[in-house]
XYZ file of C-alpha atoms in Angstrom:
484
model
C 25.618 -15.610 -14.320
C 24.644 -12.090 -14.682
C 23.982 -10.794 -18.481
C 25.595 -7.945 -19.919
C 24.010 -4.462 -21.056
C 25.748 -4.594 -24.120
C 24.474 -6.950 -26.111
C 21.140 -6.301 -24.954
C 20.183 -5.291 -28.852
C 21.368 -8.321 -29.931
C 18.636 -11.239 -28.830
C 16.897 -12.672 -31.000
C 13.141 -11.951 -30.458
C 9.737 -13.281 -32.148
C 8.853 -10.911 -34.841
C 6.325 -7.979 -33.570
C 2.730 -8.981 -34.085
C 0.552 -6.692 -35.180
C -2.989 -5.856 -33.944
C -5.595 -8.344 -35.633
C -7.918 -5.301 -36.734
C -4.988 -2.837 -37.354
C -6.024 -0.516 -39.663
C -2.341 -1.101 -41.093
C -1.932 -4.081 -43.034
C 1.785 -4.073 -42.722
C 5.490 -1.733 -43.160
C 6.376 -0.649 -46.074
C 10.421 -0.973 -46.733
C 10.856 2.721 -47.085
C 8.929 3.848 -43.916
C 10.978 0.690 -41.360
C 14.037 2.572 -42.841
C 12.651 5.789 -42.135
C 11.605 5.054 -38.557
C 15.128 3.954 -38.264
C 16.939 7.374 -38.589
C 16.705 10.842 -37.286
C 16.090 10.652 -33.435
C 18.400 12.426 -30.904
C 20.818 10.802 -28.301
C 18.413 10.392 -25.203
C 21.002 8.907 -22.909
C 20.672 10.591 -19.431
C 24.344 11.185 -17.945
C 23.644 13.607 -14.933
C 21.397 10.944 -12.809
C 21.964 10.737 -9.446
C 21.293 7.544 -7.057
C 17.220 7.304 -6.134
C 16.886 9.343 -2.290
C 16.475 5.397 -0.665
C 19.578 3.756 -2.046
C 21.393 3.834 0.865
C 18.700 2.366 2.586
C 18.009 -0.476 -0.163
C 21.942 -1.546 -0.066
C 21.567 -2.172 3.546
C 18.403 -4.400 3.363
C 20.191 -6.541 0.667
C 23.049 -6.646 2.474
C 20.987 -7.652 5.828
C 19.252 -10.182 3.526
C 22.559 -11.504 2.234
C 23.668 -12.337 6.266
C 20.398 -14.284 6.764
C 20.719 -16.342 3.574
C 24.481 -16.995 3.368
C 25.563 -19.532 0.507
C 22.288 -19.335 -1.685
C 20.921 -17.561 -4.763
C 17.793 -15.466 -3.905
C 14.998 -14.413 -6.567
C 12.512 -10.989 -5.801
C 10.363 -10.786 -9.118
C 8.942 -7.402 -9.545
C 5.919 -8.929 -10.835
C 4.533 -8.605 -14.370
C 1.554 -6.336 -15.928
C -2.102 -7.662 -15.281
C -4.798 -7.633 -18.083
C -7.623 -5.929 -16.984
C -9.638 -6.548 -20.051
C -8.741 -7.555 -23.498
C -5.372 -5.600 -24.583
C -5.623 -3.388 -21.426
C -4.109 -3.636 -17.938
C -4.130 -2.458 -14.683
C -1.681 0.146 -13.466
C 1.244 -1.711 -12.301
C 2.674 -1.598 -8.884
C 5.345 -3.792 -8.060
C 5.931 -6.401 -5.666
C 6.537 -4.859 -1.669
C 9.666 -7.159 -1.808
C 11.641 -6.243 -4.751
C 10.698 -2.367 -4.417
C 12.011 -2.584 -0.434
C 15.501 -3.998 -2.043
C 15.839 -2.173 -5.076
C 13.523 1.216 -5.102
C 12.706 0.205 -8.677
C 9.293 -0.116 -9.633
C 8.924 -1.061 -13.765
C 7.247 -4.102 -14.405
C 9.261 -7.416 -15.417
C 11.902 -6.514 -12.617
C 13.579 -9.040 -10.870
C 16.376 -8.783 -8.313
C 18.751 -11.892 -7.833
C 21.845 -11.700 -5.537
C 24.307 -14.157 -6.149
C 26.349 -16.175 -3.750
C 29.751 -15.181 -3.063
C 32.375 -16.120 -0.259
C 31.900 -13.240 0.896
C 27.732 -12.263 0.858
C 26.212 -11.710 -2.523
C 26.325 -9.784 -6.163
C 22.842 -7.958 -6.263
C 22.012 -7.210 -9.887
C 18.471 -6.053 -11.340
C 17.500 -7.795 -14.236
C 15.619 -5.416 -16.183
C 14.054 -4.387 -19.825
C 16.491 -2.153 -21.382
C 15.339 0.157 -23.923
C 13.251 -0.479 -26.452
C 15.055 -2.115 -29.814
C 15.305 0.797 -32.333
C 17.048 -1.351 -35.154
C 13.830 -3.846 -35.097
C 11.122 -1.229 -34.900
C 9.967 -2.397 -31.474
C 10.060 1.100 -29.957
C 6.885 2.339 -32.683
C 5.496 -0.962 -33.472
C 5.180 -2.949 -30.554
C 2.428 -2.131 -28.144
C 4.838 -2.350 -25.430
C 6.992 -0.020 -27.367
C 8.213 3.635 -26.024
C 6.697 5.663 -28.307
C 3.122 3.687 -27.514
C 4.040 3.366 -23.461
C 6.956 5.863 -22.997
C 10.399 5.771 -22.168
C 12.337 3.280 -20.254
C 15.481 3.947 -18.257
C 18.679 2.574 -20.116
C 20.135 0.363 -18.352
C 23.451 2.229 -17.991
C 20.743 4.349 -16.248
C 19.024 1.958 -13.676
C 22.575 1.647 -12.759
C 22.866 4.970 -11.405
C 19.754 5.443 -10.168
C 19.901 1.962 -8.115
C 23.408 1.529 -7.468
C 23.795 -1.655 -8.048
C 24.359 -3.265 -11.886
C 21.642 -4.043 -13.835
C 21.253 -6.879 -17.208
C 18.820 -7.565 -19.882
C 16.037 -9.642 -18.257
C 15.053 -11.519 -21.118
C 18.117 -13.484 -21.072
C 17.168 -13.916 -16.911
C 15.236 -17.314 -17.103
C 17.386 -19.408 -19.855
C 20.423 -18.445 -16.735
C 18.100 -19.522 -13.351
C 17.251 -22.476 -15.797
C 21.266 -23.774 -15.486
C 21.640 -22.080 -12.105
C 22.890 -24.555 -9.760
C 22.997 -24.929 -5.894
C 20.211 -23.558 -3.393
C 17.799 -21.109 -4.873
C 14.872 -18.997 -2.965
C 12.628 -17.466 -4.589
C 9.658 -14.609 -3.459
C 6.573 -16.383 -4.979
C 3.646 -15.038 -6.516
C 4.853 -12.728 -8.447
C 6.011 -13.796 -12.437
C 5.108 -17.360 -13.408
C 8.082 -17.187 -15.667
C 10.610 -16.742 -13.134
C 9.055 -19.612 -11.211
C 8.570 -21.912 -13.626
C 12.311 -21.661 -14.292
C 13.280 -22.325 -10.873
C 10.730 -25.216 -10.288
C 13.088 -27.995 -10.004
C 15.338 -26.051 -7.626
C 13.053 -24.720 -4.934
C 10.786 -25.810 -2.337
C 7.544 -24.222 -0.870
C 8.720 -24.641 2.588
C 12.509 -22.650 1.556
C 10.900 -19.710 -0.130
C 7.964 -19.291 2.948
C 10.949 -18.650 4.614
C 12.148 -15.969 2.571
C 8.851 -14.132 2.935
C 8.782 -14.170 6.407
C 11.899 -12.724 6.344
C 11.299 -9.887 4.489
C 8.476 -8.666 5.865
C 9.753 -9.194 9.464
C 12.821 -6.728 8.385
C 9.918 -4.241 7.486
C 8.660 -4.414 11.123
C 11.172 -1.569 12.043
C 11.587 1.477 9.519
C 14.518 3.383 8.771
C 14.834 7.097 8.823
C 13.869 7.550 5.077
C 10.657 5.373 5.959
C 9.132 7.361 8.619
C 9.766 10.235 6.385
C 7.633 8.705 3.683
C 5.135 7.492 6.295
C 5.134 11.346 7.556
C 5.037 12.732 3.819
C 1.912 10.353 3.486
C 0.004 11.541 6.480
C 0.278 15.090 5.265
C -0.813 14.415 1.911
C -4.075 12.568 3.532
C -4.890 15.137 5.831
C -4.666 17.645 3.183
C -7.361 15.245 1.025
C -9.672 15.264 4.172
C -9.695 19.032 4.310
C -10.511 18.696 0.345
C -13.235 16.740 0.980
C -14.960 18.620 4.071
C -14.757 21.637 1.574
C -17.062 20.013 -1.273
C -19.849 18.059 1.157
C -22.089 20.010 -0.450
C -21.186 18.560 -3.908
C -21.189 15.106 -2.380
C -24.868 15.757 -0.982
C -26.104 16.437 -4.945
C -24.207 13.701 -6.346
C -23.156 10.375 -3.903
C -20.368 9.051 -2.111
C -18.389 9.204 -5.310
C -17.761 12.573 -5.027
C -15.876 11.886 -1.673
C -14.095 9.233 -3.444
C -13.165 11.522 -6.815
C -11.981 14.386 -4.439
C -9.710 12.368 -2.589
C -8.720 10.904 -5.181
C -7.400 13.441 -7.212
C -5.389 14.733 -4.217
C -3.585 11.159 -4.387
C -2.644 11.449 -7.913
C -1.064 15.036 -7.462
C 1.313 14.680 -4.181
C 1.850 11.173 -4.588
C 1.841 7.892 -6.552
C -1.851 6.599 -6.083
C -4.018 5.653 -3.130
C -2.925 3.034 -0.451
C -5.797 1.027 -0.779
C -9.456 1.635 -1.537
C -11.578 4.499 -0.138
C -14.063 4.253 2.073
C -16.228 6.703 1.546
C -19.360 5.767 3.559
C -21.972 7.974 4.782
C -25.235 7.253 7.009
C -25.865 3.769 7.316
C -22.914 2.329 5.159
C -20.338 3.105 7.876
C -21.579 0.613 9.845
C -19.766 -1.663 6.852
C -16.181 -1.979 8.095
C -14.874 -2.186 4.051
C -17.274 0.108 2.045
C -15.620 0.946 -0.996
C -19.095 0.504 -3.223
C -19.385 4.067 -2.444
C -22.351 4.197 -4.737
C -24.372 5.697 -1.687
C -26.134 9.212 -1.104
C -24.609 11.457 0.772
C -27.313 12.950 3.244
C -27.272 16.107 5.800
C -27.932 14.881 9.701
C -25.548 11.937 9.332
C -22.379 11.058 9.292
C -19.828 10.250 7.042
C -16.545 7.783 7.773
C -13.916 8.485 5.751
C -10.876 5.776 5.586
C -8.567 6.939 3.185
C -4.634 6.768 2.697
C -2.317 9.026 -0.440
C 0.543 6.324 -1.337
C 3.818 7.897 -1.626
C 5.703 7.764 -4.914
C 7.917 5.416 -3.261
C 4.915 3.264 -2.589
C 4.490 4.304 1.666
C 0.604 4.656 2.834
C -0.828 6.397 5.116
C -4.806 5.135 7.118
C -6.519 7.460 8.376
C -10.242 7.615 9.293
C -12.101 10.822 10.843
C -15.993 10.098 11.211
C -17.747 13.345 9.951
C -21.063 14.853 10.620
C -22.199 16.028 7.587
C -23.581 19.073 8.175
C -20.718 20.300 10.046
C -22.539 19.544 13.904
C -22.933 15.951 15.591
C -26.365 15.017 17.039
C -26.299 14.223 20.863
C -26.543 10.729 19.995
C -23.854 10.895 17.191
C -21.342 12.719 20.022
C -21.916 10.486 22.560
C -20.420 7.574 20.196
C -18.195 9.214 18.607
C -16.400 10.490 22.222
C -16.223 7.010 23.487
C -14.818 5.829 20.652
C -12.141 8.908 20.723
C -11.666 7.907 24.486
C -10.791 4.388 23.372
C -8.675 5.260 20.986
C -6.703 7.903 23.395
C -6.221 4.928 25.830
C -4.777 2.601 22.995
C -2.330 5.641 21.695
C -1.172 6.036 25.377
C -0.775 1.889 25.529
C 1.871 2.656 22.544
C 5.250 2.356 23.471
C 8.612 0.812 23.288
C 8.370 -2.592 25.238
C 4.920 -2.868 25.352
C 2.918 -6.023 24.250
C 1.868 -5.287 20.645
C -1.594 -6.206 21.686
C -1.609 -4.033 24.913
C -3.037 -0.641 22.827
C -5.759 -2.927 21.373
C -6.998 -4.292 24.805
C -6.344 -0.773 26.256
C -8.962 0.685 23.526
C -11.424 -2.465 23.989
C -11.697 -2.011 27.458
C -12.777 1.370 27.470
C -15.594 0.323 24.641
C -16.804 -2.669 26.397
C -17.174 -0.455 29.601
C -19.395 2.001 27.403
C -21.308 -0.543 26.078
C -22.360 -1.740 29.813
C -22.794 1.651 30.716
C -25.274 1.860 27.919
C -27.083 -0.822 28.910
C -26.506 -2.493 25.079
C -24.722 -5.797 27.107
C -24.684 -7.376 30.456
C -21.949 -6.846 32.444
C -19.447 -7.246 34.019
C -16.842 -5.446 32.108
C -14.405 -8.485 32.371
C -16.764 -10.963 31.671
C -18.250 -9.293 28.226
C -14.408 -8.900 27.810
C -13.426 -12.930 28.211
C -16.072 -13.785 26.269
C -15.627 -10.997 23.247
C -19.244 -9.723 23.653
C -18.585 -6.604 22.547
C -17.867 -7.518 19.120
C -21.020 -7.412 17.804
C -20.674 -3.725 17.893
C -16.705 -3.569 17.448
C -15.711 -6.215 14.851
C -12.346 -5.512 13.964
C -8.937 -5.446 15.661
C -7.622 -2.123 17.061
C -4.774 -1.379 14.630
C -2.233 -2.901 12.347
C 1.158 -2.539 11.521
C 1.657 0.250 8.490
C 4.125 0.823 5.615
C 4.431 -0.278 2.357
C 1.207 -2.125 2.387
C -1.534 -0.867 4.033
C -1.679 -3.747 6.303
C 2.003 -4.255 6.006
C 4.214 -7.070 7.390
C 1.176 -9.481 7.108
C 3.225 -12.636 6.584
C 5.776 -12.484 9.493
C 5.619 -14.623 12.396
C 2.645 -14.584 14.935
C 5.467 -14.279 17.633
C 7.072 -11.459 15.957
C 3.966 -9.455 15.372
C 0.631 -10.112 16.953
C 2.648 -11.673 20.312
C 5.635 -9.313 19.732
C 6.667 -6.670 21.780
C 6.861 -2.638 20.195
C 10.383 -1.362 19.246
C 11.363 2.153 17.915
C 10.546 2.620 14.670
C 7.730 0.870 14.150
C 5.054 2.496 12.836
C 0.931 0.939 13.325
C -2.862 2.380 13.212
C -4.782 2.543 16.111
C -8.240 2.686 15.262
C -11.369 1.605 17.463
C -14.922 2.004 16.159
C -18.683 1.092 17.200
C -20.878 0.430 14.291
C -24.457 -0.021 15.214
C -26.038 -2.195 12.001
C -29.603 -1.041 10.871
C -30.788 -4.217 11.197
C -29.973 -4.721 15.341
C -32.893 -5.542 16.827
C -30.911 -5.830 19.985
C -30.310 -1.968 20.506
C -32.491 1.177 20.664
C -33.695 2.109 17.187
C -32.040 5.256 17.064
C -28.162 3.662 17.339
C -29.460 2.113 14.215
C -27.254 2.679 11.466
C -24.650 4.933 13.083
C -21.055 3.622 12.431
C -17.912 5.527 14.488
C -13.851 4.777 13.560
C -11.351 7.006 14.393
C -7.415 5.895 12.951
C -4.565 7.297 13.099
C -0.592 6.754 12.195
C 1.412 5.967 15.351
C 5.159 5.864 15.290
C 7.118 4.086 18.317
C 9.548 6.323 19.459
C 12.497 6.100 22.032
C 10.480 7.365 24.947
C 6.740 6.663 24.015
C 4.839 7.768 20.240
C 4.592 10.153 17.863
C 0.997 10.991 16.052
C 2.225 11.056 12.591
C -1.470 11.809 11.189
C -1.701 14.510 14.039
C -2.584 17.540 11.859
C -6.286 15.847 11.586
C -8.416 17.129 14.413
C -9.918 14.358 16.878
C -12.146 15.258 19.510
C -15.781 15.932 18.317
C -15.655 19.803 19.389
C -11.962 20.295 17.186
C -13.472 18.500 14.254
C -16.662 20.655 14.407
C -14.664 23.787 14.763
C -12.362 22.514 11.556
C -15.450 21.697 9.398
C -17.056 25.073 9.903
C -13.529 26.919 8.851
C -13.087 24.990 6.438
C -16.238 25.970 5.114
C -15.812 29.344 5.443
């Protein structure tokens, strides 16, 4: 089925539409024959296979054993317009960039039923069309977007072989036998497959691979560890321009990090939360439109993305003026002992929920302490009292997406048990709204989180984000260095 590279020049295409309000009305003869000549021989021959290939040949081939007999379909997804003739950075699908390590829109892996396992080819766009113009006059074009890999290229940087995807739908539209496909993705590819797949089949196939994700592989903690680095150096970039952030607003905080994302890695892992005072008692503040005051606090949850697309989430709870209040420490410690008993709850064939009841314990038992709830302990416990204060789940699992594995089964996550390898946040908080009648006025509008990376290890856990200071008295002692 799969299409050959050489003839990729060949296809016949629509003719290239121009802009409507172009201020070219059209080619002249002399200049399409002029764009036609003249450029160098771009072809890259020294490329050597992408640092995860080795790791991407044994997913397929652990996907292949699980799906014996039928063709399987991971679109990389196409561009999205963000307005008019612009669109949004493309990232693409978790699925095909776990399999292939490719990450160009339009991508679509299919592996091929054999007696044996499967063919894996990715279907991809080759070079732009130099014969037709398409590389200067189509938007899409290289000299308008860049470069593409060849690909004779993709070949050697994926290892496996790689065909014009343009001529990918006309062959899934004549593919016979049993066909899965990762949905969601690129209409296209579905819509040529929608007489040969079910809903039910292709769930299936999702489940799948994010369950394999559960467990990383060596290069995958390495990008996990690469991305808690990077974040921990963007915290110490913020803590050095508070001052900045106090004349301007939480986008300061947000800009800062920000640009430390875009240097050591590929983008952020999800969106900032940048919010100081009152706002951190909002569990997703990414407004960040807020002013940034001295005698509060500031929660920062904030992850760099790895070029290869692994994110770290991290979240330190700052006082702003480099010293906690006595109120302000008294949270923020029993929030940093919660989250020391869910780290220690961490371990290789424990519950996956033990850490979080660990950490929600110790939180309820402050609260009754306090005098904010009745107690008990156990009963504010059975009946989840303490989530007025503590909304959220203690932790997730972490990789690829920030929230990563999200579709595999309830008994393999949530009710699963913790294996080497896997890698998850573990992040109480107490967040006091600033509307609560129910507690004293001055708990009003103080929010608390403290995250970090945890990696399941042979004989317990491994802090991956460990270079960030936790206990109030360390982070007080890094702010004021930091400051100089």
């Amino acid at each position: 089925m799969a299409a050959t590279a050489a003839g990729a020049d060949e296809t016949e295409e629509e003719p290239i539409k121009q802009r409507k309000n172009g201020l070219y009305p059209g080619v002249s003869d002399e200049l399409a024959e002029n764009m036609q000549s003249g450029w160098a021989d771009t072809e890259l021959h020294d490329l050597q296979p992408i640092a995860q290939a080795e790791h991407t040949a044994a997913r397929r081939a652990a996907l292949s054993a699980r799906f014996p007999g039928e063709r399987l379909v991971v679109p990389a997804g196409n561009l999205k317009t963000r307005s008019n003739d612009t669109e949004y950075a493309f990232r693409a699908s978790v699925e095909y960039a776990y399999l292939t390590g490719n990450q160009t829109e339009d991508g679509v892996l299919v592996m091929e039923p054999t007696a044996t396992g499967h063919d894996a080819t990715v279907y991809l766009l080759p070079r732009s069309n130099r014969a037709n113009g398409e590389f200067w006059l189509d938007g899409m074009g290289e000299l308008w977007v860049g470069r593409r890999n060849s690909l004779t290229e993709a070949e050697k940087l994926y290892g496996l072989p790689a065909s014009d995807v343009r001529e990918l739908t006309d062959a899934l539209r004549e593919a016979t036998g049993p066909v899965r496909v990762v949905r969601g993705h690129d209409a296209g590819i579905e819509a040529a497959l929608t007489d040969k797949v079910t809903a039910e089949r292709d769930e299936e196939l999702r489940v799948f691979l994010s369950e394999a994700r559960l467990v990383k592989d060596a290069f995958e903690i390495g990008e996990l560890q690469k991305a808690c680095d990077s974040t921990a150096r963007g915290f110490e970039d913020v803590v050095k321009v508070l001052d900045k952030a106090e004349a301007t607003s939480e986008r300061y905080i947000e800009g800062t990090f920000f640009l430390r994302a875009r240097v050591e890695g590929n983008d952020i892992g999800y969106g900032s939360i940048c919010a100081a005072g009152p706002h951190a008692t909002t569990l997703h503040w990414v407004r960040n439109d807020g002013a940034v005051r001295s005698g509060e606090l500031l929660l920062l949850d904030a992850g760099v993305e790895t070029h290869s697309y692994y994110t770290a989430d991290i979240t330190r709870t700052l006082p702003i003026n480099g010293r906690y209040t006595e109120l302000q420490k008294k949270i923020y410690d029993a929030v940093y002992e919660a989250q020391e008993a869910g780290i220690a709850a961490v371990k290789p064939g424990a519950k996956f929920r033990d850490f979080h009841d660990a950490s929600q314990r110790v939180l309820a038992e402050k609260l009754v302490e306090w005098g904010l709830v009745e107690g008990p302990v156990e009963r504010v416990l059975e009946l989840g009292l303490q989530r007025r204060w503590t909304l959220h789940g203690t932790g997730h699992m972490l990789g690829m997406d920030v929230h990563d594995c999200a579709a595999a089964r309830t008994e393999a996550y949530v009710n699963g048990t913790l294996e080497p390898g896997m890698c998850l946040t573990v992040e109480p908080g107490l967040y006091f709204q600033a509307d609560d009648l129910t507690v004293p006025e001055e708990y009003r509008g103080i929010g608390v989180r403290i995250e970090d990376d945890i990696l399941v290890t042979e004989d317990g856990n491994k802090n991956l984000s460990a270079a960030l200071p936790r206990t109030s008295d360390d982070v007080e002692a890094w702010m004021a260095q930091l400051k100089g």
